[in-house]
Short mmCIF file of C-alpha atoms and ligand atoms in Angstrom, two decimals:
data_model
loop_
_atom_site.label_atom_id
_atom_site.label_comp_id
_atom_site.label_asym_id
_atom_site.label_seq_id
_atom_site.Cartn_x
_atom_site.Cartn_y
_atom_site.Cartn_z
CA MET A 250 -12.74 49.47 -7.98
CA LYS A 251 -14.66 47.81 -5.00
CA THR A 252 -12.27 45.82 -2.60
CA LEU A 253 -13.00 43.77 0.39
CA ASN A 254 -12.67 46.86 2.69
CA ASP A 255 -15.68 48.27 1.19
CA PHE A 256 -17.72 45.56 2.82
CA ASN A 257 -18.61 44.46 6.31
CA PHE A 258 -18.98 40.72 6.45
CA GLU A 259 -20.50 40.54 9.75
CA ASN A 260 -23.18 37.58 9.59
CA LYS A 261 -22.43 37.53 5.89
CA LYS A 262 -21.24 34.40 3.87
CA ALA A 263 -18.34 35.43 1.51
CA LEU A 264 -18.18 33.02 -1.57
CA ILE A 265 -14.47 33.42 -2.39
CA ARG A 266 -12.88 32.27 -5.56
CA VAL A 267 -9.38 31.37 -4.48
CA ASP A 268 -6.58 29.66 -6.52
CA PHE A 269 -5.55 26.56 -4.48
CA ASN A 270 -4.37 24.96 -7.46
CA VAL A 271 -1.33 23.68 -5.42
CA PRO A 272 1.32 21.01 -6.17
CA LEU A 273 0.76 17.53 -4.48
CA ASN A 274 3.32 14.57 -4.18
CA ASP A 275 2.46 11.15 -4.56
CA ASP A 276 1.05 11.00 -1.06
CA PHE A 277 -1.28 13.96 -1.77
CA GLU A 278 0.63 16.15 0.37
CA VAL A 279 0.97 19.96 -0.56
CA THR A 280 4.53 20.61 -1.44
CA ASP A 281 4.25 24.35 -1.74
CA ALA A 282 1.44 26.30 0.17
CA THR A 283 2.28 29.56 -1.35
CA ARG A 284 -1.05 30.01 -3.16
CA ILE A 285 -3.02 29.01 0.12
CA VAL A 286 -0.84 31.43 2.18
CA SER A 287 -1.53 34.22 -0.57
CA ALA A 288 -5.39 34.08 0.49
CA LYS A 289 -4.64 34.58 4.21
CA SER A 290 -5.36 38.28 4.15
CA THR A 291 -8.58 38.16 2.62
CA ILE A 292 -9.87 35.21 4.59
CA ILE A 293 -8.80 36.94 8.05
CA LYS A 294 -10.45 39.88 7.04
CA VAL A 295 -14.07 38.20 6.45
CA LEU A 296 -13.52 36.09 9.66
CA GLU A 297 -12.38 39.04 11.79
CA ASP A 298 -15.31 41.10 10.41
CA GLY A 299 -17.64 38.18 11.94
CA GLY A 300 -18.45 36.42 8.59
CA SER A 301 -17.84 33.20 7.23
CA CYS A 302 -15.95 31.96 4.18
CA ILE A 303 -16.96 29.43 1.28
CA LEU A 304 -13.83 28.73 -0.58
CA MET A 305 -14.11 27.52 -4.08
CA SER A 306 -11.14 26.49 -6.41
CA HIS A 307 -9.99 24.20 -9.03
CA LEU A 308 -6.97 21.63 -8.60
CA GLY A 309 -5.43 20.38 -11.72
CA ARG A 310 -7.02 19.12 -14.77
CA PRO A 311 -9.47 16.55 -13.77
CA LYS A 312 -11.61 14.70 -16.45
CA GLY A 313 -14.86 14.43 -14.62
CA VAL A 314 -14.76 13.24 -10.96
CA GLN A 315 -11.22 11.96 -10.28
CA ASP A 316 -10.32 11.39 -6.65
CA GLU A 317 -6.43 12.31 -7.00
CA PHE A 318 -7.73 15.93 -7.97
CA SER A 319 -10.11 16.08 -4.78
CA LEU A 320 -9.30 19.20 -2.68
CA LYS A 321 -10.10 17.21 0.29
CA HIS A 322 -6.30 16.29 0.17
CA ILE A 323 -5.55 20.04 0.97
CA VAL A 324 -8.12 20.41 4.04
CA ASN A 325 -5.37 19.87 6.54
CA LYS A 326 -2.91 22.13 4.96
CA VAL A 327 -5.64 24.93 4.56
CA GLU A 328 -6.37 24.53 8.48
CA ASP A 329 -2.74 24.63 9.13
CA VAL A 330 -2.50 27.95 7.29
CA PHE A 331 -5.36 29.83 8.59
CA GLY A 332 -5.54 28.32 11.98
CA VAL A 333 -9.25 27.51 11.87
CA GLU A 334 -11.08 24.35 11.31
CA VAL A 335 -11.99 23.76 7.71
CA LYS A 336 -15.24 21.83 6.65
CA PHE A 337 -15.13 20.18 3.32
CA VAL A 338 -18.13 19.27 1.09
CA GLU A 339 -18.01 16.72 -1.69
CA ASN A 340 -19.63 18.76 -4.32
CA CYS A 341 -19.31 22.49 -4.95
CA VAL A 342 -23.06 22.81 -6.07
CA GLY A 343 -26.27 21.21 -5.12
CA ASP A 344 -28.26 20.18 -1.97
CA GLU A 345 -25.17 18.97 0.07
CA ALA A 346 -23.38 22.06 -0.79
CA GLU A 347 -26.18 24.27 -0.06
CA LYS A 348 -26.96 22.71 3.28
CA ALA A 349 -23.29 22.85 4.25
CA ALA A 350 -23.15 26.62 3.36
CA GLU A 351 -26.56 27.14 5.24
CA ALA A 352 -25.08 25.65 8.24
CA LEU A 353 -22.01 27.74 8.16
CA ASN A 354 -21.64 29.99 11.38
CA PRO A 355 -19.75 33.14 11.62
CA GLY A 356 -15.92 32.66 11.84
CA GLU A 357 -16.22 29.31 10.08
CA ILE A 358 -14.55 28.09 6.66
CA LEU A 359 -16.20 25.69 4.29
CA LEU A 360 -14.11 24.39 1.54
CA LEU A 361 -15.87 23.12 -1.77
CA GLU A 362 -14.95 20.23 -3.82
CA ASN A 363 -12.99 20.75 -7.13
CA LEU A 364 -15.03 23.17 -9.32
CA ARG A 365 -13.51 21.38 -12.41
CA PHE A 366 -15.18 18.31 -11.40
CA HIS A 367 -17.85 19.73 -13.52
CA GLU A 368 -17.22 20.56 -17.21
CA GLU A 369 -19.59 23.51 -16.78
CA GLU A 370 -17.09 25.51 -14.88
CA LYS A 371 -14.62 25.85 -17.79
CA GLN A 372 -17.52 26.25 -20.23
CA GLY A 373 -18.67 29.38 -18.17
CA ASP A 374 -22.08 27.90 -17.77
CA VAL A 375 -24.45 30.28 -16.56
CA GLY A 376 -26.70 27.65 -14.92
CA PHE A 377 -23.77 26.10 -12.94
CA ALA A 378 -22.68 29.96 -11.90
CA GLU A 379 -26.17 30.58 -10.64
CA ALA A 380 -26.20 27.34 -8.56
CA LEU A 381 -22.55 28.34 -7.15
CA SER A 382 -24.09 32.00 -6.35
CA LYS A 383 -26.89 30.28 -4.19
CA LEU A 384 -24.02 29.62 -1.59
CA GLY A 385 -22.82 33.10 -0.67
CA ASP A 386 -24.01 36.65 0.16
CA ILE A 387 -21.21 38.50 -1.43
CA TYR A 388 -18.75 37.40 -4.21
CA VAL A 389 -15.12 37.77 -3.65
CA ASN A 390 -12.63 37.10 -6.51
CA ASP A 391 -8.84 36.63 -5.15
CA ALA A 392 -7.68 34.25 -7.85
CA PHE A 393 -5.51 36.20 -10.04
CA GLY A 394 -4.22 32.98 -11.54
CA THR A 395 -7.49 32.22 -13.25
CA ALA A 396 -8.39 35.99 -13.94
CA HIS A 397 -7.82 35.55 -17.60
CA ARG A 398 -10.34 32.89 -17.93
CA ALA A 399 -14.01 33.53 -18.35
CA HIS A 400 -14.92 30.22 -16.19
CA ALA A 401 -18.21 30.16 -14.21
CA SER A 402 -16.61 30.59 -10.89
CA THR A 403 -14.15 33.31 -11.95
CA THR A 404 -16.28 35.39 -14.23
CA VAL A 405 -19.76 34.44 -15.01
CA VAL A 406 -20.92 34.10 -11.19
CA ALA A 407 -20.35 37.76 -10.66
CA GLN A 408 -23.32 38.80 -12.42
CA PHE A 409 -25.61 37.29 -9.53
CA PHE A 410 -23.98 39.88 -7.26
CA PRO A 411 -24.60 43.09 -9.11
CA GLU A 412 -24.09 44.94 -5.75
CA HIS A 413 -22.18 42.56 -3.75
CA LYS A 414 -19.04 41.51 -5.52
CA CYS A 415 -15.40 42.75 -4.80
CA PHE A 416 -11.70 41.82 -5.39
CA GLY A 417 -9.84 40.20 -2.56
CA HIS A 418 -6.71 41.46 -1.08
CA LEU A 419 -4.82 39.50 -3.23
CA LEU A 420 -6.35 40.36 -6.53
CA ALA A 421 -6.37 43.93 -5.65
CA LYS A 422 -2.69 44.01 -5.11
CA GLU A 423 -1.98 42.26 -8.35
CA ILE A 424 -4.16 44.93 -10.01
CA GLU A 425 -2.46 47.85 -8.29
CA SER A 426 0.99 46.35 -8.88
CA ILE A 427 0.33 46.12 -12.58
CA LYS A 428 -1.23 49.64 -12.81
CA LYS A 429 1.84 51.08 -10.82
CA VAL A 430 4.11 49.70 -13.70
CA MET A 431 1.89 50.27 -16.74
CA GLU A 432 0.05 53.54 -16.05
CA SER A 433 1.66 55.27 -13.03
CA GLY A 434 5.08 54.43 -12.51
CA GLU A 435 7.72 56.90 -11.48
CA LYS A 436 10.05 57.47 -14.40
CA PRO A 437 12.40 56.18 -15.74
CA VAL A 438 10.27 52.96 -16.05
CA LEU A 439 12.11 49.97 -17.35
CA ALA A 440 11.02 46.46 -18.53
CA VAL A 441 13.26 43.68 -18.66
CA LEU A 442 12.18 41.03 -21.18
CA GLY A 443 13.92 37.59 -21.39
CA GLY A 444 12.81 34.26 -22.06
CA ALA A 445 13.11 32.02 -25.00
CA LYS A 446 11.20 33.35 -28.13
CA VAL A 447 10.28 36.77 -29.44
CA SER A 448 7.14 35.14 -31.12
CA SER A 449 5.70 34.55 -27.43
CA LYS A 450 6.39 37.90 -26.36
CA ILE A 451 5.73 39.95 -29.36
CA THR A 452 2.51 41.34 -28.06
CA ILE A 453 4.01 42.30 -24.74
CA ILE A 454 6.74 43.97 -26.51
CA GLU A 455 4.42 46.00 -28.51
CA ASN A 456 2.22 46.91 -25.85
CA ILE A 457 5.00 47.93 -23.53
CA LEU A 458 6.78 50.28 -25.99
CA ASP A 459 4.29 52.83 -25.09
CA LYS A 460 4.78 52.53 -21.41
CA VAL A 461 8.43 52.41 -20.75
CA ASP A 462 11.49 54.28 -21.18
CA HIS A 463 14.01 51.61 -21.29
CA LEU A 464 13.70 47.99 -22.46
CA ILE A 465 16.15 45.41 -21.97
CA ILE A 466 15.90 42.46 -24.15
CA GLY A 467 17.67 39.31 -23.10
CA GLY A 468 17.68 35.51 -23.19
CA GLY A 469 16.98 33.63 -26.27
CA MET A 470 15.22 36.59 -27.86
CA THR A 471 18.40 38.31 -28.18
CA PHE A 472 19.58 36.58 -31.25
CA THR A 473 16.60 37.41 -33.62
CA PHE A 474 17.45 40.81 -32.90
CA ILE A 475 21.25 40.48 -33.28
CA LYS A 476 20.81 38.79 -36.47
CA ALA A 477 18.27 41.54 -37.78
CA GLN A 478 21.07 44.00 -37.26
CA GLY A 479 23.74 41.82 -39.16
CA GLY A 480 25.23 40.20 -36.34
CA GLN A 481 26.53 36.45 -36.56
CA VAL A 482 24.59 34.29 -34.13
CA GLY A 483 26.09 30.78 -34.80
CA ASP A 484 23.90 27.96 -33.35
CA SER A 485 21.90 30.46 -31.08
CA ILE A 486 18.11 30.11 -30.73
CA CYS A 487 16.98 32.57 -33.43
CA GLU A 488 13.72 32.83 -35.32
CA ASP A 489 14.44 33.79 -38.94
CA ASP A 490 10.60 34.48 -39.72
CA LYS A 491 10.67 37.26 -37.02
CA ILE A 492 13.71 39.10 -38.26
CA ASP A 493 11.41 41.58 -39.73
CA LEU A 494 9.62 42.04 -36.80
CA ALA A 495 12.70 42.66 -34.88
CA LEU A 496 13.72 45.45 -37.11
CA ASP A 497 10.27 46.86 -36.90
CA ILE A 498 10.46 46.82 -33.15
CA LEU A 499 13.81 48.58 -33.09
CA LYS A 500 12.01 51.23 -35.28
CA GLN A 501 9.06 51.68 -33.17
CA ALA A 502 11.31 52.01 -30.13
CA GLU A 503 13.45 54.77 -31.86
CA ALA A 504 10.25 56.69 -32.63
CA LYS A 505 8.78 56.28 -29.40
CA ASN A 506 12.05 57.26 -27.50
CA VAL A 507 12.38 53.99 -25.73
CA THR A 508 15.98 52.67 -25.49
CA ILE A 509 16.74 49.36 -26.11
CA HIS A 510 19.48 47.52 -24.38
CA LEU A 511 20.68 44.39 -25.85
CA PRO A 512 23.55 42.07 -24.29
CA VAL A 513 26.85 43.04 -25.94
CA ASP A 514 28.41 39.81 -24.85
CA VAL A 515 27.39 36.29 -23.99
CA LEU A 516 28.38 32.98 -22.47
CA ALA A 517 28.28 30.75 -25.39
CA ALA A 518 28.55 26.89 -25.32
CA ASN A 519 29.39 24.15 -27.75
CA ALA A 520 26.34 22.25 -26.86
CA PHE A 521 23.04 22.81 -25.01
CA SER A 522 24.22 21.30 -21.78
CA ASN A 523 25.32 22.27 -18.22
CA ASP A 524 28.73 20.50 -18.97
CA ALA A 525 29.57 21.93 -22.37
CA GLU A 526 32.54 23.84 -23.13
CA THR A 527 31.91 27.55 -22.57
CA GLN A 528 33.51 30.90 -23.72
CA VAL A 529 32.61 34.57 -23.30
CA MET A 530 32.02 36.08 -26.76
CA ASP A 531 31.04 39.15 -28.77
CA VAL A 532 27.35 38.84 -29.18
CA ASN A 533 27.66 39.87 -32.69
CA LYS A 534 30.37 37.16 -33.54
CA ILE A 535 29.32 33.58 -32.40
CA PRO A 536 30.71 30.93 -34.81
CA ASN A 537 28.91 28.00 -36.10
CA GLY A 538 28.94 25.19 -33.48
CA TRP A 539 28.25 27.68 -30.50
CA GLN A 540 25.42 29.13 -29.09
CA GLY A 541 24.73 31.76 -26.56
CA LEU A 542 22.99 30.53 -23.41
CA ASP A 543 23.49 33.37 -20.78
CA ALA A 544 24.42 37.29 -20.52
CA GLY A 545 28.27 37.88 -20.89
CA PRO A 546 30.11 39.90 -18.19
CA GLN A 547 30.15 43.29 -19.58
CA SER A 548 26.27 42.87 -20.43
CA LYS A 549 25.66 42.22 -16.79
CA VAL A 550 27.48 45.55 -15.87
CA ASN A 551 25.48 47.33 -18.62
CA PHE A 552 22.16 46.04 -17.43
CA HIS A 553 23.21 46.63 -13.62
CA ASN A 554 23.58 50.20 -14.62
CA VAL A 555 20.26 50.75 -16.56
CA VAL A 556 18.35 48.96 -13.80
CA MET A 557 19.86 51.30 -10.94
CA ALA A 558 19.08 54.49 -12.97
CA CYS A 559 15.52 53.20 -13.14
CA LYS A 560 12.51 53.99 -10.54
CA THR A 561 10.03 51.40 -11.81
CA ILE A 562 11.13 48.00 -13.05
CA LEU A 563 9.12 45.33 -14.64
CA TRP A 564 10.81 41.77 -14.84
CA ASN A 565 9.53 39.00 -17.16
CA GLY A 566 11.71 36.27 -18.37
CA PRO A 567 15.27 35.00 -17.56
CA LEU A 568 18.45 36.05 -19.26
CA GLY A 569 19.83 32.80 -19.93
CA VAL A 570 18.94 28.93 -19.45
CA PHE A 571 18.82 29.40 -15.82
CA GLU A 572 17.88 25.78 -15.30
CA MET A 573 21.30 24.89 -15.77
CA GLU A 574 23.63 26.16 -13.07
CA THR A 575 26.34 27.14 -15.97
CA PHE A 576 24.14 29.52 -17.46
CA ALA A 577 22.10 30.99 -14.67
CA SER A 578 24.57 33.83 -13.52
CA GLY A 579 23.09 36.43 -15.95
CA THR A 580 19.61 36.03 -14.49
CA ILE A 581 20.90 35.95 -10.88
CA ALA A 582 23.06 39.23 -11.56
CA LEU A 583 19.70 40.89 -12.93
CA GLY A 584 17.84 39.76 -9.68
CA ASP A 585 20.64 41.17 -7.60
CA SER A 586 20.70 44.47 -9.45
CA ILE A 587 16.80 44.77 -9.11
CA ALA A 588 17.00 43.76 -5.60
CA GLU A 589 19.47 46.57 -5.09
CA ALA A 590 17.42 49.12 -6.97
CA THR A 591 14.29 48.11 -4.94
CA SER A 592 16.16 48.62 -1.82
CA ALA A 593 17.25 52.02 -3.14
CA GLY A 594 13.53 52.89 -3.48
CA ALA A 595 12.60 51.58 -6.91
CA PHE A 596 9.41 49.67 -7.37
CA SER A 597 9.68 46.22 -8.92
CA LEU A 598 7.37 43.69 -10.28
CA VAL A 599 8.06 40.40 -11.37
CA GLY A 600 5.74 38.08 -13.25
CA GLY A 601 4.75 36.08 -15.95
CA GLY A 602 5.64 32.47 -17.07
CA ASP A 603 9.11 31.34 -15.85
CA SER A 604 10.15 34.49 -14.21
CA VAL A 605 8.56 33.74 -10.67
CA ALA A 606 10.37 30.10 -10.83
CA ALA A 607 13.40 31.86 -11.22
CA VAL A 608 13.00 34.55 -8.71
CA LYS A 609 11.93 31.85 -6.17
CA GLN A 610 14.90 29.63 -6.90
CA PHE A 611 17.49 32.24 -6.16
CA GLY A 612 15.75 33.82 -3.33
CA PHE A 613 14.80 37.11 -4.60
CA GLU A 614 11.27 36.79 -3.73
CA ASN A 615 11.57 39.17 -0.56
CA LYS A 616 13.78 41.59 -2.14
CA VAL A 617 11.54 42.97 -5.13
CA SER A 618 8.42 45.01 -4.47
CA TYR A 619 5.80 42.22 -5.89
CA VAL A 620 6.00 38.75 -7.36
CA SER A 621 2.78 38.23 -9.27
CA THR A 622 0.93 35.03 -8.55
CA GLY A 623 -0.47 34.37 -12.05
CA GLY A 624 1.60 33.33 -14.87
CA GLY A 625 -0.87 33.38 -17.95
CA ALA A 626 -3.00 36.17 -16.24
CA MET A 627 0.09 38.48 -15.79
CA LEU A 628 1.36 37.88 -19.30
CA GLU A 629 -2.12 38.72 -20.74
CA SER A 630 -2.26 41.86 -18.35
CA LEU A 631 1.24 42.87 -19.88
CA GLU A 632 -0.42 42.23 -23.45
CA GLY A 633 -2.76 44.94 -22.48
CA LYS A 634 -5.72 42.80 -22.39
CA THR A 635 -8.76 43.09 -20.05
CA LEU A 636 -9.13 40.16 -17.84
CA PRO A 637 -12.58 38.83 -17.93
CA GLY A 638 -12.45 37.96 -14.19
CA ILE A 639 -11.44 41.61 -13.40
CA ALA A 640 -14.19 43.11 -15.88
CA ALA A 641 -16.80 41.13 -14.23
CA ILE A 642 -15.95 42.71 -10.98
CA LEU A 643 -15.88 46.34 -12.33
CA ASP A 644 -18.95 45.94 -14.29
P1 LIG B 476 9.73 32.25 -21.31
O1 LIG B 476 8.87 31.11 -20.73
O2 LIG B 476 9.49 32.61 -22.62
O3 LIG B 476 10.05 33.34 -20.38
O4 LIG B 476 11.08 31.42 -21.51
C1 LIG B 476 11.71 30.86 -20.60
C2 LIG B 476 12.79 29.96 -21.01
O5 LIG B 476 13.80 30.60 -21.80
C3 LIG B 476 13.71 29.42 -20.12
O6 LIG B 476 13.26 27.83 -20.00
C4 LIG B 476 15.07 29.40 -20.48
O7 LIG B 476 15.89 28.33 -20.41
C5 LIG B 476 15.01 29.83 -21.90
N1 LIG B 476 16.10 30.65 -22.30
C6 LIG B 476 16.63 31.64 -21.65
N2 LIG B 476 17.76 32.03 -22.46
C7 LIG B 476 18.00 31.35 -23.57
C8 LIG B 476 18.93 31.11 -24.42
N3 LIG B 476 19.90 32.11 -24.73
N4 LIG B 476 18.80 30.23 -25.30
C9 LIG B 476 17.83 29.23 -25.09
N5 LIG B 476 16.91 29.31 -24.42
C10 LIG B 476 16.92 30.25 -23.35
#
C-alpha cells in the first residue's frame, strides 16, 4: 500500500482529493472545521518536502454552479488551519485552473472550486478526470468520506497516475484502523452494533460474525431479536419481517462461536418523547403502550463487563435514542466503558452513521483509539465491500 511517505514531493505538485465538505452557517462561515484539520498532516508533509498542494473537494449537493456551495467561502478557514496563504481558482478544470496550478511555487496551496459544479464529477467521467489530472504530478487521495464513491476525483483520476498515486495520512489511518478490527485485532474482538433497524445493519452483522468473538446488539435492533426469541416488546420499534432473519443470525452466531449479548432490561417510555413517563423493565416483558428507548441498568453493567474483557472494540450505532437526554445514558455508559477499556490498552474504533455524532456530543472523541471520518464509507467497509477509491490506489 503506497502512502505519502513513499514519495518525496520536492518541486512536485500534489493533486490532493480532500473532504472539505464542511458545515456552513447562514453567513457562510465554517461551523465545524474538523474535516479541514484532519487533512493537516498530509498537507504539511507535502509542503515540508518542498512541494505544493492543489486541493480538490466537493461541498454540499449543488445543482450546477451555485454560489452558496462555492469553496471560496472556506478559504479563510483553510488558511487559519494550515497557517499558509491559500490561493483559490474559480473552476477546478480548464485553462484558468491549469494556469493557477502551473504558477504554484513550492510551499504554496491552491484550492480548486467545488468539483460538483461539474456533473461529470459524480458521473465518474473519464474526460473530466483527465482534465483534473493535468493539474498535478502526484495524485493523493485523502478523502475517506467519499472513498465509497466511484467519482472522477476519488477514483477515475487515479488511472492517470499509474506510478504516482498514494493514500494521504488520513485515508491510510482509516484503512489501518479498519484492518486492525476486521483482520488483525488482538482477541477477544468485540463489535457493538446499535442504532434503529436490523434491516440497515444486516450486511454488517453477517460480515462481522466471521471476525468477532463477541457481539453486543443494542438500540432499536434489540426488539426484533427479543420478539424472535418469544419476548414481549410492546410498542418498541420492531421489524416483524426480519424476525426469521434475526433467528438465523442467532443460529449463525452460535455455529461461529460468537457470543451475542442483548440488553436484559430497558428504560421504557409511554411515548416517544423526552418528557414521557419512564420505567425500567425486563426487556422480554414490555406491555403495550410502552416502548424500550434505552439500555437499562443491568444491561449497562453486563455490557461494561463484556467491553472490559475485550482487546479490540468496534462501535457502530447508539444504544438508545441518545438525541433525547432522557434516553442517552445507555450510550454514554457504553462510551465510558469503551474509554476505560481503551485506557487499559484495548484498541477501539468508532464509526459509521450516527455513532460519530454521539461520540462527539458526549466528548469521547479523544478517549477512543480512532474515530472514523466517513459515515457511509465506514459502513460499506464494515459490510466487507472494497471501496472504489481505495481499490483505485491499490491497482
Ligand atoms: P443508525 O443510523 O441505524 O445507527 O440509527 C441511529 C438512530 O437509532 C438514532 O437516531 C437513535 O435515536 C435510534 N435509536 C436507538 N435506539 C433506539 C430505540 N430503542 N428505539 C428507537 N430508535 C432508536
